[in-house]
Amino acid sequence: MGIAKKIAHKAEAIKGGSKKVAGRGAGSRRLQAEGRGDQIKGNIKQAGAKIKDAFKH
């Protein structure tokens, strides 16, 4: 997996975390849920990349 994809997955997880915090600060449950979803999606993609790299070597 390329370094650009790894960075993109990490950025997605960070973006989700910041959305979640912003939603909490604004009192928006929708924004919190959306942030949690983005964060989980980014974390899953990172885990998949790690598994793929482990089988590559």
Tab-separated table of N, CA, C and O in Angstrom:
chain	number	residue	atom	x	y	z
A	1	MET	N	0.845	-1.164	0.000
A	1	MET	CA	0.000	0.000	0.000
A	1	MET	C	0.892	1.229	0.000
A	1	MET	O	1.865	1.294	0.729
A	2	GLY	N	0.545	2.183	-0.788
A	2	GLY	CA	1.350	3.382	-0.917
A	2	GLY	C	1.225	4.309	0.276
A	2	GLY	O	0.237	4.295	1.017
A	3	ILE	N	2.241	5.095	0.455
A	3	ILE	CA	2.274	6.030	1.573
A	3	ILE	C	1.141	7.056	1.462
A	3	ILE	O	0.579	7.471	2.478
A	4	ALA	N	0.778	7.436	0.257
A	4	ALA	CA	-0.297	8.417	0.067
A	4	ALA	C	-1.629	7.878	0.592
A	4	ALA	O	-2.397	8.611	1.224
A	5	LYS	N	-1.905	6.608	0.343
A	5	LYS	CA	-3.144	5.997	0.836
A	5	LYS	C	-3.143	5.924	2.356
A	5	LYS	O	-4.162	6.167	2.998
A	6	LYS	N	-1.984	5.578	2.934
A	6	LYS	CA	-1.886	5.493	4.392
A	6	LYS	C	-2.145	6.858	5.023
A	6	LYS	O	-2.845	6.967	6.025
A	7	ILE	N	-1.595	7.888	4.418
A	7	ILE	CA	-1.807	9.245	4.922
A	7	ILE	C	-3.279	9.639	4.780
A	7	ILE	O	-3.856	10.255	5.682
A	8	ALA	N	-3.893	9.269	3.673
A	8	ALA	CA	-5.302	9.599	3.444
A	8	ALA	C	-6.196	8.920	4.481
A	8	ALA	O	-7.146	9.530	4.994
A	9	HIS	N	-5.896	7.667	4.817
A	9	HIS	CA	-6.684	6.950	5.815
A	9	HIS	C	-6.529	7.590	7.193
A	9	HIS	O	-7.504	7.746	7.929
A	10	LYS	N	-5.312	7.962	7.539
A	10	LYS	CA	-5.057	8.610	8.824
A	10	LYS	C	-5.768	9.966	8.879
A	10	LYS	O	-6.372	10.313	9.894
A	11	ALA	N	-5.717	10.710	7.766
A	11	ALA	CA	-6.372	12.014	7.705
A	11	ALA	C	-7.885	11.876	7.872
A	11	ALA	O	-8.518	12.703	8.535
A	12	GLU	N	-8.456	10.822	7.303
A	12	GLU	CA	-9.894	10.590	7.427
A	12	GLU	C	-10.271	10.331	8.893
A	12	GLU	O	-11.270	10.851	9.390
A	13	ALA	N	-9.444	9.546	9.579
A	13	ALA	CA	-9.700	9.271	10.995
A	13	ALA	C	-9.584	10.548	11.828
A	13	ALA	O	-10.402	10.805	12.722
A	14	ILE	N	-8.595	11.367	11.540
A	14	ILE	CA	-8.405	12.625	12.275
A	14	ILE	C	-9.560	13.584	12.000
A	14	ILE	O	-10.065	14.238	12.910
A	15	LYS	N	-9.988	13.654	10.737
A	15	LYS	CA	-11.112	14.520	10.373
A	15	LYS	C	-12.368	14.094	11.118
A	15	LYS	O	-13.112	14.930	11.630
A	16	GLY	N	-12.581	12.794	11.213
A	16	GLY	CA	-13.744	12.293	11.942
A	16	GLY	C	-13.692	12.656	13.410
A	16	GLY	O	-14.706	13.036	14.005
A	17	GLY	N	-12.503	12.551	13.993
A	17	GLY	CA	-12.353	12.915	15.401
A	17	GLY	C	-12.635	14.375	15.645
A	17	GLY	O	-13.282	14.744	16.636
A	18	SER	N	-12.165	15.218	14.758
A	18	SER	CA	-12.397	16.654	14.938
A	18	SER	C	-13.865	16.998	14.714
A	18	SER	O	-14.415	17.875	15.394
A	19	LYS	N	-14.534	16.314	13.783
A	19	LYS	CA	-15.968	16.528	13.577
A	19	LYS	C	-16.748	16.131	14.823
A	19	LYS	O	-17.684	16.810	15.220
A	20	LYS	N	-16.339	15.018	15.414
A	20	LYS	CA	-17.005	14.529	16.615
A	20	LYS	C	-16.889	15.552	17.748
A	20	LYS	O	-17.865	15.865	18.420
A	21	VAL	N	-15.697	16.094	17.931
A	21	VAL	CA	-15.472	17.094	18.980
A	21	VAL	C	-16.245	18.377	18.677
A	21	VAL	O	-16.840	18.977	19.579
A	22	ALA	N	-16.257	18.789	17.425
A	22	ALA	CA	-16.989	19.997	17.044
A	22	ALA	C	-18.485	19.811	17.286
A	22	ALA	O	-19.163	20.726	17.757
A	23	GLY	N	-18.982	18.632	16.967
A	23	GLY	CA	-20.392	18.339	17.210
A	23	GLY	C	-20.727	18.361	18.688
A	23	GLY	O	-21.785	18.852	19.091
A	24	ARG	N	-19.812	17.836	19.493
A	24	ARG	CA	-20.018	17.845	20.944
A	24	ARG	C	-20.056	19.286	21.453
A	24	ARG	O	-20.895	19.633	22.272
A	25	GLY	N	-19.141	20.109	20.941
A	25	GLY	CA	-19.088	21.512	21.367
A	25	GLY	C	-20.308	22.297	20.935
A	25	GLY	O	-20.787	23.172	21.654
A	26	ALA	N	-20.820	21.993	19.762
A	26	ALA	CA	-21.981	22.712	19.237
A	26	ALA	C	-23.296	22.103	19.708
A	26	ALA	O	-24.359	22.670	19.472
A	27	GLY	N	-23.228	20.937	20.341
A	27	GLY	CA	-24.449	20.270	20.789
A	27	GLY	C	-25.206	19.607	19.663
A	27	GLY	O	-26.404	19.389	19.749
A	28	SER	N	-24.503	19.257	18.595
A	28	SER	CA	-25.133	18.646	17.425
A	28	SER	C	-24.887	17.139	17.426
A	28	SER	O	-23.779	16.678	17.164
A	29	ARG	N	-25.925	16.385	17.714
A	29	ARG	CA	-25.791	14.916	17.715
A	29	ARG	C	-25.508	14.380	16.312
A	29	ARG	O	-24.806	13.399	16.151
A	30	ARG	N	-26.072	15.047	15.300
A	30	ARG	CA	-25.848	14.608	13.922
A	30	ARG	C	-24.378	14.724	13.553
A	30	ARG	O	-23.792	13.814	12.978
A	31	LEU	N	-23.763	15.843	13.898
A	31	LEU	CA	-22.353	16.064	13.590
A	31	LEU	C	-21.466	15.099	14.380
A	31	LEU	O	-20.488	14.584	13.855
A	32	GLN	N	-21.840	14.835	15.621
A	32	GLN	CA	-21.088	13.866	16.428
A	32	GLN	C	-21.133	12.484	15.783
A	32	GLN	O	-20.113	11.815	15.668
A	33	ALA	N	-22.318	12.060	15.370
A	33	ALA	CA	-22.477	10.738	14.759
A	33	ALA	C	-21.723	10.651	13.434
A	33	ALA	O	-21.083	9.639	13.139
A	34	GLU	N	-21.799	11.708	12.656
A	34	GLU	CA	-21.087	11.739	11.380
A	34	GLU	C	-19.576	11.648	11.615
A	34	GLU	O	-18.865	10.927	10.906
A	35	GLY	N	-19.090	12.358	12.615
A	35	GLY	CA	-17.674	12.324	12.960
A	35	GLY	C	-17.238	10.952	13.425
A	35	GLY	O	-16.188	10.448	13.040
A	36	ARG	N	-18.065	10.327	14.262
A	36	ARG	CA	-17.748	8.972	14.729
A	36	ARG	C	-17.670	8.006	13.562
A	36	ARG	O	-16.786	7.155	13.500
A	37	GLY	N	-18.600	8.144	12.626
A	37	GLY	CA	-18.605	7.280	11.445
A	37	GLY	C	-17.353	7.457	10.604
A	37	GLY	O	-16.742	6.475	10.176
A	38	ASP	N	-16.960	8.701	10.371
A	38	ASP	CA	-15.744	8.970	9.595
A	38	ASP	C	-14.509	8.427	10.309
A	38	ASP	O	-13.616	7.862	9.679
A	39	GLN	N	-14.487	8.601	11.625
A	39	GLN	CA	-13.341	8.140	12.403
A	39	GLN	C	-13.239	6.615	12.340
A	39	GLN	O	-12.146	6.071	12.111
A	40	ILE	N	-14.331	5.932	12.496
A	40	ILE	CA	-14.337	4.466	12.444
A	40	ILE	C	-13.937	3.982	11.054
A	40	ILE	O	-13.150	3.045	10.914
A	41	LYS	N	-14.471	4.638	10.032
A	41	LYS	CA	-14.150	4.248	8.654
A	41	LYS	C	-12.649	4.395	8.390
A	41	LYS	O	-12.024	3.504	7.806
A	42	GLY	N	-12.057	5.495	8.841
A	42	GLY	CA	-10.624	5.703	8.671
A	42	GLY	C	-9.807	4.673	9.427
A	42	GLY	O	-8.806	4.149	8.917
A	43	ASN	N	-10.235	4.339	10.644
A	43	ASN	CA	-9.523	3.341	11.435
A	43	ASN	C	-9.601	1.958	10.810
A	43	ASN	O	-8.625	1.205	10.825
A	44	ILE	N	-10.742	1.613	10.255
A	44	ILE	CA	-10.895	0.317	9.597
A	44	ILE	C	-10.008	0.238	8.366
A	44	ILE	O	-9.369	-0.789	8.109
A	45	LYS	N	-9.950	1.316	7.604
A	45	LYS	CA	-9.085	1.338	6.417
A	45	LYS	C	-7.625	1.199	6.816
A	45	LYS	O	-6.851	0.506	6.143
A	46	GLN	N	-7.222	1.820	7.923
A	46	GLN	CA	-5.844	1.697	8.409
A	46	GLN	C	-5.549	0.253	8.804
A	46	GLN	O	-4.485	-0.278	8.482
A	47	ALA	N	-6.488	-0.376	9.488
A	47	ALA	CA	-6.298	-1.758	9.909
A	47	ALA	C	-6.192	-2.678	8.696
A	47	ALA	O	-5.356	-3.589	8.663
A	48	GLY	N	-7.025	-2.440	7.698
A	48	GLY	CA	-6.963	-3.239	6.477
A	48	GLY	C	-5.626	-3.088	5.772
A	48	GLY	O	-5.066	-4.061	5.257
A	49	ALA	N	-5.096	-1.883	5.760
A	49	ALA	CA	-3.801	-1.638	5.126
A	49	ALA	C	-2.690	-2.364	5.877
A	49	ALA	O	-1.771	-2.923	5.259
A	50	LYS	N	-2.771	-2.385	7.205
A	50	LYS	CA	-1.756	-3.086	8.011
A	50	LYS	C	-1.800	-4.586	7.746
A	50	LYS	O	-0.760	-5.227	7.629
A	51	ILE	N	-3.005	-5.143	7.641
A	51	ILE	CA	-3.136	-6.573	7.357
A	51	ILE	C	-2.586	-6.878	5.974
A	51	ILE	O	-1.864	-7.856	5.786
A	52	LYS	N	-2.923	-6.046	5.016
A	52	LYS	CA	-2.455	-6.239	3.645
A	52	LYS	C	-0.919	-6.188	3.591
A	52	LYS	O	-0.296	-7.017	2.931
A	53	ASP	N	-0.326	-5.229	4.308
A	53	ASP	CA	1.133	-5.125	4.351
A	53	ASP	C	1.774	-6.331	5.038
A	53	ASP	O	2.843	-6.778	4.653
A	54	ALA	N	1.106	-6.867	6.056
A	54	ALA	CA	1.650	-8.017	6.782
A	54	ALA	C	1.719	-9.242	5.873
A	54	ALA	O	2.680	-10.011	5.950
A	55	PHE	N	0.732	-9.437	5.013
A	55	PHE	CA	0.744	-10.575	4.118
A	55	PHE	C	1.637	-10.355	2.905
A	55	PHE	O	1.999	-11.308	2.225
A	56	LYS	N	1.971	-9.115	2.656
A	56	LYS	CA	2.812	-8.796	1.508
A	56	LYS	C	4.255	-9.235	1.756
A	56	LYS	O	4.984	-9.598	0.852
A	57	HIS	N	4.702	-9.188	3.016
A	57	HIS	CA	6.096	-9.487	3.338
A	57	HIS	C	6.279	-10.893	3.789
A	57	HIS	O	5.847	-11.619	4.366
